[in-house]
XYZ file of C-alpha atoms in Angstrom:
559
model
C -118.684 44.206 -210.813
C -115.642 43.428 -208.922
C -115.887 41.230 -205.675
C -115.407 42.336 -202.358
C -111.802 41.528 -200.841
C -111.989 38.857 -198.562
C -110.190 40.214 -195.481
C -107.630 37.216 -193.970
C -107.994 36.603 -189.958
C -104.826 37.849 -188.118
C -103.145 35.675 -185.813
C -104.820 37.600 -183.084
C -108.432 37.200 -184.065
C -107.230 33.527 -184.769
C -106.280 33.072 -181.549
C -108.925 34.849 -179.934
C -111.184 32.339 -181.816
C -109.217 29.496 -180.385
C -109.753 30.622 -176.598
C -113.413 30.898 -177.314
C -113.360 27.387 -178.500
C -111.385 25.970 -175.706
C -114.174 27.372 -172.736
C -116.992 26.520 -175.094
C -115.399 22.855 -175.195
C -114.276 22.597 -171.249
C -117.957 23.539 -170.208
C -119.419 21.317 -172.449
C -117.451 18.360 -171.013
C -117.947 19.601 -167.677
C -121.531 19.337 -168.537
C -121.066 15.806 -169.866
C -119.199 15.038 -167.052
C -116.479 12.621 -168.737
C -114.144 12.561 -171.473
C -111.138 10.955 -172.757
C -108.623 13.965 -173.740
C -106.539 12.444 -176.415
C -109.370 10.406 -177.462
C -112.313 12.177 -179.823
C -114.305 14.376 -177.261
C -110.368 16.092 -176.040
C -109.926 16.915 -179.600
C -111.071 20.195 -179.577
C -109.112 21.117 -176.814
C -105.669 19.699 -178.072
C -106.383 21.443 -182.034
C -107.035 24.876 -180.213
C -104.336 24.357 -178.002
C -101.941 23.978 -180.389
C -103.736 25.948 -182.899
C -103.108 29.216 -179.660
C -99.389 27.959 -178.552
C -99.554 29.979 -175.235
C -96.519 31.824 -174.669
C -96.198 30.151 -171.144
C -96.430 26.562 -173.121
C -93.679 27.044 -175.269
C -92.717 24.777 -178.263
C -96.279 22.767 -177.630
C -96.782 22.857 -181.144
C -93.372 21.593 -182.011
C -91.744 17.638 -182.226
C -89.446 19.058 -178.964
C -90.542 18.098 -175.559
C -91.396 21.417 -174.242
C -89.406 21.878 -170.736
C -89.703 25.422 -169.120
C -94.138 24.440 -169.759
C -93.729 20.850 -167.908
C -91.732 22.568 -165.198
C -94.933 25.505 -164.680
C -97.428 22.624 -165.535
C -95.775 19.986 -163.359
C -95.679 22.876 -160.166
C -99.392 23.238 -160.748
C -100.412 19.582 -160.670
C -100.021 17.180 -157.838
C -97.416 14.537 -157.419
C -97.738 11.492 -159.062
C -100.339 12.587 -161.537
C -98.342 11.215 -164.188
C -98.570 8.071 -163.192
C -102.771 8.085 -162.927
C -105.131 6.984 -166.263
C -108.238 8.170 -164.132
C -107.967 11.752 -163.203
C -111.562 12.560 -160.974
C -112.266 16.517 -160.557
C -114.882 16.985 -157.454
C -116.547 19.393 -155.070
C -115.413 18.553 -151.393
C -117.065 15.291 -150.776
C -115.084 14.625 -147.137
C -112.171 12.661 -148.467
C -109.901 14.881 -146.117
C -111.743 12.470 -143.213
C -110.718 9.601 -145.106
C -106.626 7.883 -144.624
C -105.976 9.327 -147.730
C -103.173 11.880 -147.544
C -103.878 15.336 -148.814
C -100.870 16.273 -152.015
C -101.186 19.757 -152.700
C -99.350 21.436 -155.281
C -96.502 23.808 -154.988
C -97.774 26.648 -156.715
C -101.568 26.101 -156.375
C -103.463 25.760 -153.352
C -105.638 22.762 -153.653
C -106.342 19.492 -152.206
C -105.679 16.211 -154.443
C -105.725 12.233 -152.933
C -103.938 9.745 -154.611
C -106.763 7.291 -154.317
C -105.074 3.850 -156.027
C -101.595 3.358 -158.490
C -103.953 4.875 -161.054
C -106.408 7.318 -159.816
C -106.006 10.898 -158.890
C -108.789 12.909 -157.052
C -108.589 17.367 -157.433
C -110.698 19.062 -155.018
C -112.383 21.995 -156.835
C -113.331 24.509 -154.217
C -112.544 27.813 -156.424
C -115.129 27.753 -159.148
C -114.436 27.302 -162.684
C -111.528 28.940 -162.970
C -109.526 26.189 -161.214
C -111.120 23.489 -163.627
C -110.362 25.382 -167.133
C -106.605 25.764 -164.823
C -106.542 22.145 -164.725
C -108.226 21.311 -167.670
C -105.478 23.305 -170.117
C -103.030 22.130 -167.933
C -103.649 18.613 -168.601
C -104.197 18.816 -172.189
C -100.814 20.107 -172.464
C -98.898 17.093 -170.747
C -100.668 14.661 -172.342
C -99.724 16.611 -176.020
C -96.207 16.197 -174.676
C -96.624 12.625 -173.659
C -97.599 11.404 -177.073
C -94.636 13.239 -177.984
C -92.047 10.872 -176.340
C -94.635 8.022 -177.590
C -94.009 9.060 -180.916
C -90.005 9.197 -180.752
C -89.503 6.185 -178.617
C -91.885 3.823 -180.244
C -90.706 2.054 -183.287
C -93.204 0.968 -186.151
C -91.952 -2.719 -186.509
C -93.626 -4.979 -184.181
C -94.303 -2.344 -181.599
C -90.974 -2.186 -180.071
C -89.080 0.680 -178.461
C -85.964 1.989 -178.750
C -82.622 1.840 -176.930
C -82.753 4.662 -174.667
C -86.424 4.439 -173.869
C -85.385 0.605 -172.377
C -82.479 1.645 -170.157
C -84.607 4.454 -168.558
C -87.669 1.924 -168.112
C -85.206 -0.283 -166.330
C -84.020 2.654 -164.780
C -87.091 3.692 -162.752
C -88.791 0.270 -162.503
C -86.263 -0.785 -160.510
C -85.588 1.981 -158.934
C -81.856 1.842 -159.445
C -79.225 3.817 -157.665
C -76.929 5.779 -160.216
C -73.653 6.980 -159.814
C -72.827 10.278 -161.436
C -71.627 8.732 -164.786
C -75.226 5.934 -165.114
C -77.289 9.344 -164.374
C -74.708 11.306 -166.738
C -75.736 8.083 -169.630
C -79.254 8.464 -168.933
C -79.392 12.421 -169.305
C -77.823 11.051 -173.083
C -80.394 9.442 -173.464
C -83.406 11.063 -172.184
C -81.848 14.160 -174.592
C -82.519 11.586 -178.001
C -86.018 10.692 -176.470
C -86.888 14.759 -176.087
C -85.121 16.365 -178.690
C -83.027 18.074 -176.101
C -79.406 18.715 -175.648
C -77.576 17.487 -172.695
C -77.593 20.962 -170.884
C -81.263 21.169 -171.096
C -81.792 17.466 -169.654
C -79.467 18.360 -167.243
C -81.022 21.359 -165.941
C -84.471 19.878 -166.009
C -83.247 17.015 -163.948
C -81.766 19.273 -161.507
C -84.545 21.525 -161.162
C -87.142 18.574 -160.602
C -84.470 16.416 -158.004
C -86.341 16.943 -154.939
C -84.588 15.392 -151.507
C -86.507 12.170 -151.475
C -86.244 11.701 -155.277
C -83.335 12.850 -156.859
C -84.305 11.574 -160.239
C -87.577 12.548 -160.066
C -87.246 13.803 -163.459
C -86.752 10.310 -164.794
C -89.636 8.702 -163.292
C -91.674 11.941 -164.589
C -90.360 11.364 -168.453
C -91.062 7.654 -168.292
C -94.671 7.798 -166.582
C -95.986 10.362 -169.013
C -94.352 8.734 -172.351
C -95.629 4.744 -170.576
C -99.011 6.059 -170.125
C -99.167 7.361 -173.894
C -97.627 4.087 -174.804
C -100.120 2.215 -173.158
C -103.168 4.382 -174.941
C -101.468 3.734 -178.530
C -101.106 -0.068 -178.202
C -103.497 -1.114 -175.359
C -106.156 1.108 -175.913
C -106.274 2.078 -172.456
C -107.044 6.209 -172.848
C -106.501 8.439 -169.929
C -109.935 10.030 -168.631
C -111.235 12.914 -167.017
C -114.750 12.752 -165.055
C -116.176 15.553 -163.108
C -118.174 14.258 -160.094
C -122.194 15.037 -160.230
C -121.193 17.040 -156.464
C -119.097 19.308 -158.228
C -121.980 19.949 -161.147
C -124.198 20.824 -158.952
C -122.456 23.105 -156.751
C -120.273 25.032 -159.465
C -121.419 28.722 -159.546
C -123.800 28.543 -156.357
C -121.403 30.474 -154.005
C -121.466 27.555 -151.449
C -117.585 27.996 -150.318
C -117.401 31.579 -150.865
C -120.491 32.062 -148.605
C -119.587 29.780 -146.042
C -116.181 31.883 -146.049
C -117.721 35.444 -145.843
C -119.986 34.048 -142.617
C -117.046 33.068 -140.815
C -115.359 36.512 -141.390
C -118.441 38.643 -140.386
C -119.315 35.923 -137.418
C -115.849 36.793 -136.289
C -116.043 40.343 -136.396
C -119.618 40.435 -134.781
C -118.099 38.229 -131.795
C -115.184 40.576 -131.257
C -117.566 43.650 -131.606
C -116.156 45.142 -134.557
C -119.221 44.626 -137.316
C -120.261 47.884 -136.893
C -117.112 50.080 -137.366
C -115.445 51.530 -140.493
C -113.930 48.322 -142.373
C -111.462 48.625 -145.105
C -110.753 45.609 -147.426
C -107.201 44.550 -148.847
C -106.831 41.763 -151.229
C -103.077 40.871 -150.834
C -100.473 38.131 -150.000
C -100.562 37.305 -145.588
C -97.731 38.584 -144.935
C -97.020 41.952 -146.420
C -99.569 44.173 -144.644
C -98.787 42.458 -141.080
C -94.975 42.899 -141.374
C -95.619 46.680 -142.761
C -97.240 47.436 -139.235
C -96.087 45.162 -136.803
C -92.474 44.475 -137.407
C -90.182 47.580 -136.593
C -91.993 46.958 -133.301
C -92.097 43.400 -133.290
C -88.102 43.310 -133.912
C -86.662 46.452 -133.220
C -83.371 45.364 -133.323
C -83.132 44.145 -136.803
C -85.525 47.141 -138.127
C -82.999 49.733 -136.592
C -80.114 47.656 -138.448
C -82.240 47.890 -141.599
C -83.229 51.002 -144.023
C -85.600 51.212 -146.565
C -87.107 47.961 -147.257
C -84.447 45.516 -146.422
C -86.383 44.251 -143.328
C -89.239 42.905 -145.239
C -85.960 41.736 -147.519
C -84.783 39.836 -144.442
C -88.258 38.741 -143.376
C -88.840 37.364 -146.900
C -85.833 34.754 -146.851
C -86.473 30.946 -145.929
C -84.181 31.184 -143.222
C -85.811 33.808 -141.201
C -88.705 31.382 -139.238
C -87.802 33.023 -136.008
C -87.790 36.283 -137.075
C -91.559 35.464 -138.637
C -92.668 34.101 -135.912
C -91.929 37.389 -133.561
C -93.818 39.252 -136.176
C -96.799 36.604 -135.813
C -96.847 36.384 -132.088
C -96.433 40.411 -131.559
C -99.076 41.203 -134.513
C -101.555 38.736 -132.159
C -101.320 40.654 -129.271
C -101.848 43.478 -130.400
C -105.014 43.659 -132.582
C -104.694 41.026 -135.452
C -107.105 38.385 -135.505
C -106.068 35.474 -137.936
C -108.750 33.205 -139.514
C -107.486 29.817 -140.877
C -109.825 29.318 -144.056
C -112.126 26.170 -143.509
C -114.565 26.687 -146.108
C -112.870 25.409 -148.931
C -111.962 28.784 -150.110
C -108.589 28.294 -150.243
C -108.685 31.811 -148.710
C -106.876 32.580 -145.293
C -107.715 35.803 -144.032
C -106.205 38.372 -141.198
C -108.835 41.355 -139.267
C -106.602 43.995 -137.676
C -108.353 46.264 -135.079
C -106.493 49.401 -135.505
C -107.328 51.147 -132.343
C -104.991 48.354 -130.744
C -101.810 49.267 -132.963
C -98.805 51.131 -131.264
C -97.888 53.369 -134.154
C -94.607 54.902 -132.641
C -91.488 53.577 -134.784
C -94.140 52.971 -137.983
C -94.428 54.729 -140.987
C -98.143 55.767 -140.741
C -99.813 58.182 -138.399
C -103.560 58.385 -138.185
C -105.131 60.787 -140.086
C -107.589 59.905 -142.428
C -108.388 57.431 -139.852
C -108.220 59.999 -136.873
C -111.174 59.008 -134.078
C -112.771 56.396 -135.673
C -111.220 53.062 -135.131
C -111.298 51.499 -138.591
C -110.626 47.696 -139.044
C -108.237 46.241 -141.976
C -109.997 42.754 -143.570
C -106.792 41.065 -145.274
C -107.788 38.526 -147.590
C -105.762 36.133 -149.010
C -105.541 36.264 -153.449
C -108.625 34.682 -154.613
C -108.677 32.683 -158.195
C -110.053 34.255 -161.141
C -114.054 33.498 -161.061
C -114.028 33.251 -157.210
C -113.196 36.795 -156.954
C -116.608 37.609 -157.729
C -118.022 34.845 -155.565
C -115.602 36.211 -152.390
C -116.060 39.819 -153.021
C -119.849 39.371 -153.494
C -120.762 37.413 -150.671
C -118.425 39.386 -148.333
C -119.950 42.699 -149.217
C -123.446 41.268 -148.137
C -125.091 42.589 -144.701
C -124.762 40.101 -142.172
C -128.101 38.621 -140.697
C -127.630 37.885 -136.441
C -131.165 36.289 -135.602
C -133.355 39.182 -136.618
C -131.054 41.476 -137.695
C -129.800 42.676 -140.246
C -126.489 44.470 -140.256
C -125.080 46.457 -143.122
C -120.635 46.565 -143.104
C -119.722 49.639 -143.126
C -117.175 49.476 -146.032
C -114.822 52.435 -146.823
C -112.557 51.052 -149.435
C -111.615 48.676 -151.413
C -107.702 47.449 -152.271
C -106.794 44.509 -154.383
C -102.880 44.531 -154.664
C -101.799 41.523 -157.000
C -99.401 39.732 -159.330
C -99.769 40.314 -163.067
C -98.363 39.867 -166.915
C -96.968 43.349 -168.033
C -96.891 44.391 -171.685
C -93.774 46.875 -171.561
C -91.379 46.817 -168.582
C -90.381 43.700 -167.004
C -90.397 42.028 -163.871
C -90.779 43.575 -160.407
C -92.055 46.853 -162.127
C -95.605 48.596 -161.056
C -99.268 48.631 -163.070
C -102.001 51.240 -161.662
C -104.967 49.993 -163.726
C -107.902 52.506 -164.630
C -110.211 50.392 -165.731
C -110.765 46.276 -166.435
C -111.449 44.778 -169.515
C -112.882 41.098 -169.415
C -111.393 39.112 -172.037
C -113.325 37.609 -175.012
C -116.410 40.082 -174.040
C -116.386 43.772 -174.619
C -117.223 43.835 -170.873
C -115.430 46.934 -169.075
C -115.465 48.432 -165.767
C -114.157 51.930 -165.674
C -112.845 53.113 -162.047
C -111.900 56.143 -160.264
C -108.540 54.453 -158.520
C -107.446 56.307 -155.376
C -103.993 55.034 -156.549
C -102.224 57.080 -159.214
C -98.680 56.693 -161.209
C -97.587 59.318 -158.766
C -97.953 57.518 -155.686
C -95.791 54.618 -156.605
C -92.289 56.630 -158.172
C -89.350 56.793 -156.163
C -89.071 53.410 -155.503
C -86.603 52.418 -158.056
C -88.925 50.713 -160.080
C -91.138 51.766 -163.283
C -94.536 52.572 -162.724
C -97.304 52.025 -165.452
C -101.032 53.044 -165.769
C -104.008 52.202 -168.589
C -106.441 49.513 -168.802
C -105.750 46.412 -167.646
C -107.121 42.977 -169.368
C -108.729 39.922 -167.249
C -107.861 36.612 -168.875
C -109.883 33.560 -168.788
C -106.562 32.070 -167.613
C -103.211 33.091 -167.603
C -101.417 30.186 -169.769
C -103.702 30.851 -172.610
C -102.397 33.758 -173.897
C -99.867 34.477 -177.042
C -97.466 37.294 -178.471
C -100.217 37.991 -181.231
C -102.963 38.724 -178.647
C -100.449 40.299 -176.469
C -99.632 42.803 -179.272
C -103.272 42.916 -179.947
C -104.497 44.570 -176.633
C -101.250 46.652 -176.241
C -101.158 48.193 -179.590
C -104.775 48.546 -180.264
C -106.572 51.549 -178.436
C -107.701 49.242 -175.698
C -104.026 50.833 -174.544
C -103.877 47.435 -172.166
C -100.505 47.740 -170.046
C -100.551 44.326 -168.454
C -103.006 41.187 -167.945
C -103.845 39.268 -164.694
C -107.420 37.058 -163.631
C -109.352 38.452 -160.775
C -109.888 42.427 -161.436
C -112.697 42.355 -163.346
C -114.035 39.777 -161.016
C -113.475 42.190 -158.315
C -115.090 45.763 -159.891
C -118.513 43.606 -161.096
C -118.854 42.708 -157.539
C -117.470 46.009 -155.983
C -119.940 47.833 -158.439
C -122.914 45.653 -157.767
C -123.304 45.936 -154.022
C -122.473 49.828 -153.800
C -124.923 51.001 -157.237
C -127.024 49.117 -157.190
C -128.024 46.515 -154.547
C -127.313 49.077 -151.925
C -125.414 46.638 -149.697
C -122.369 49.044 -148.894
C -121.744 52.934 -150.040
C -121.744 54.106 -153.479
C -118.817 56.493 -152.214
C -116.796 53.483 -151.247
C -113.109 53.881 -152.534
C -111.280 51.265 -154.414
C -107.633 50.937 -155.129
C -105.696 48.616 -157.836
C -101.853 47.780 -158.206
C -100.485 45.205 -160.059
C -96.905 43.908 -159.492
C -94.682 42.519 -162.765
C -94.179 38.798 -161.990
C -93.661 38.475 -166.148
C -93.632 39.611 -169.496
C -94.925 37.468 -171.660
C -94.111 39.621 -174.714
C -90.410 38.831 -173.796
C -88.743 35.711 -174.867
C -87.811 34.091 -171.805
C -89.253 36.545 -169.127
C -92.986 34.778 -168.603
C -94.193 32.630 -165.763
C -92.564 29.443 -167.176
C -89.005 31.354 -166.359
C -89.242 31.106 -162.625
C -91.093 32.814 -159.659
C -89.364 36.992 -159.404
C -87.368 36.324 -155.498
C -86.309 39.204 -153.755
C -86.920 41.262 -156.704
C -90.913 41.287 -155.988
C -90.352 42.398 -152.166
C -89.404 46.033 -153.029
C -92.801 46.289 -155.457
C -94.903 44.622 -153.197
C -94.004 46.909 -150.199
C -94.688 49.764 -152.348
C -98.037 48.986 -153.008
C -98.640 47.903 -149.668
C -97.496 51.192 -147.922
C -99.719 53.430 -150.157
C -102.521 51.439 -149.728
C -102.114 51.708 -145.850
C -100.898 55.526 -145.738
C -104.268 56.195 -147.505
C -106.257 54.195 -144.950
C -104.610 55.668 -141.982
């Protein structure tokens, strides 16, 4: 009797396995509440880690210090954290009343104190999202660290080599370069990464920052000192999670706090009870899209199609902003500074106060009954659901009890696409929750209609929530978009979103079961193209045509 073929594991299912591995592993140190990540109990995380290689990680698994990754890692993580062996994740515990000075990250918004030369406290007010975010994050520069360990440190008698010396002089004493030293070091720093000069070079000029232009130096020798320091001192880097933040994780305490403000606001400016529409988007697209041909009509009569937003978009234009801001204020937009913890800022528009001569949208759908536009600001992954929920929840005054009148639903956001590139358009019709076969099927008011003729490609299909965005491969990529899960593009809130969206309309009865939801996705990468993901840079003025697509649909089809 002949056996039965043993079927080998693709790279997919491999890799799928090795996602599963890494939550399993980050909650189960969460739970513990300490561990050492290149010590035993991070092992897990670094062998699937490297056994995944995330596209957005690039050569992680490879001797090469990995560049375009420590750039998108390094913009994620607060100054200085290279420098820290204690890294302390907690809930907020009221350091912002403290003297310690708030660092938050370029491209995420948290709060993180620099507490001593080696301590580094990260807020965690967005669920546990944000700590798998930080988690990965770290694993990954502390893989590369041991990396410039392992080509800088010799094996007789512990010494170092050349190159690693001048740069330690370098940044310990701070030294002033002149073009050729800094031209020596870049040398240098290229034998202790296994880079060439142009790569160095580039990396040093996209890290120079005005106060530190060889920020880029200090970062190299901090993270390679620190792994240094763990091979021949013993002294491992560790991670604790305070006993605050294991508590509160998963209880809804910021996103509840948030939704109370919104509705208290709305209930004090007696606009609880009319028709309110929802719109999960950036703060700045919807607001310019009604306010500013009216706000500046002199530059929106110089300007055609969407080159105003174009204009309004650029780092020079404050002023310009500003009249936008101030006009939007006076007539009907209420802007709430988020003080929950939330992370979440968010704008209420009375309509019935907006002079729609000179706009694009007449009222309609909207004719006679006064509707108000919630803007909130993009949530992060998990703490969709948790924002979504609680704000779809009646709103208790005393007695009371007052149901929101919700109409519809419209979550406009930034996401991976699968074919096309950046800029271009994904109408989802359903979400798919990775590593589950969890799916949430959707009539979206959208369509691939509604978005041509804006000189970008339009997509639709299913569309795939990740457990985080810098954990996925080519192998699963291919996966979802070849398979007959037909998934066009990948992103971390939508399936957040619909479970909440579905809850409170079938079946807790908190808002309508006819309440209308619209999803669009903008291209910010392709992570099936070499050179195209999230590592490769932010997508400029390319994004503001896409983004002002989306944006007028959604609000023709509210007004």
């Amino acid at each position: 009797m002949s056996k039965p073929k043993q079927q080998e594991r693709t790279r997919a299912q491999e890799s799928t396995s090795a996602i599963e591995r890494l939550y399993i592993s980050m909650r189960h140190l969460f739970s513990r509440g300490f561990y050492k990540p290149m010590g035993i109990s991070g092992e897990t995380l670094r062998k699937s880690l490297l056994l995944l290689r995330p596209e957005i990680y690039g050569s992680i698994a490879e001797e090469k210090t990995e560049l375009n990754g420590l750039t998108y890692v390094i913009e994620r993580l607060p100054e200085g954290i290279e420098e820290c062996q204690f890294i302390n994740l907690t809930a907020d515990e009221g350091y912002r009343n403290s003297h310690f000075k708030a660092i938050i990250p370029a491209k995420r918004r948290r709060n993180c104190y620099r507490i001593d030369k080696d301590q580094m406290v990260i807020e965690i007010t967005r669920g546990r999202s944000e700590i798998y975010d930080i988690l990965t994050h770290l694993t990954f520069l502390f893989i590369e660290s041991h990396k410039i360990k392992d080509r800088v440190l010799l094996n007789d008698q512990n010494k170092t080599t050349r190159e690693w010396q001048n740069l330690e002089n370098t940044v310990l004493h701070n030294l002033q370069l002149s073009s050729k030293e800094r031209d020596v070091l870049v040398v240098h720093l290229g034998s202790i990464l296994g880079r060439t000069y142009d790569e160095v070079y580039d990396a040093h000029k996209n890290f120079a920052t005005d106060e530190n232009p060889d920020r880029f130096f200090h970062l190299i020798y901090w993270l390679g000192k620190l792994a240094i320091n763990e091979e021949l001192k013993d002294n491992k880097r560790s991670v604790r999670f305070s006993s605050v933040l294991n508590e509160e994780i998963g209880h809804h305490i910021y996103g509840e706090i948030w939704a109370n403000d919104i509705k208290k606001s709305l209930f004090e400016n007696s606009l609880l009870g009319r028709p309110i529409h929802i719109i999960s988007a950036n703060m700045h697209s919807v607001m310019n899209s009604i306010y500013a041909t009216n706000a500046i009509p002199k530059e929106a009569k110089q300007s055609k199609d969407f080159e105003l937003y174009e204009v309004l978009s650029s780092k020079d234009s404050g002023d310009l902003q500003s009249a936008v801001k101030n006009y939007a204020s006076e007539n009907g937009l209420i802007y709430i500074k988020d003080k929950s913890g939330t992370n979440i800022n968010v704008q209420i528009i009375d309509t019935d106060k907006i002079n729609f001569e000179n706009t694009l949208f007449e009222k309609v759908n909207s004719k006679g009954e006064k509707p108000v536009i919630i803007v909130m600001d993009y949530a992060f992954g998990e703490q969709a659901y948790e924002t979504m929920d609680e704000l779809l929840k009646p709103y208790k005054t005393g007695t009371e009890t007052i149901h929101l009148d919700i109409k519809s639903v419209s979550i406009m956001g930034k996401a991976g696409i699968l074919e096309g590139g950046k800029g271009d358009i994904m109408i989802p019709s359903s979400h798919i929750f990775e590593g589950t076969a969890d799916n949430y099927p959707f009539t979206n008011e959208l369509t691939k209609e509604d978005l041509q003729g804006f000189s970008v490609e339009v997509f639709d299909g299913s569309m795939i929530t990740v457990l985080g965005t810098s954990l996925q491969n080519k192998d699963l990529l291919h996966f979802f978009h070849d398979s007959t899960w037909n998934v066009i593009g990948l992103e971390m809130e939508g399936a957040h979103y619909q479970k909440a969206i579905q809850a409170a309309s079938k079946i807790r009865g908190n808002i309508s079961e006819d309440v209308k939801v619209r999803y669009a996705y903008y291209a910010s990468d392709n992570p099936l193209e070499t050179g195209a993901t999230l590592a490769s840079g932010g997508l400029g003025m390319s994004g503001v045509t896409p983004t002002y697509a989306i944006t007028q649909k959604i609000l023709e089809q509210i007004f």
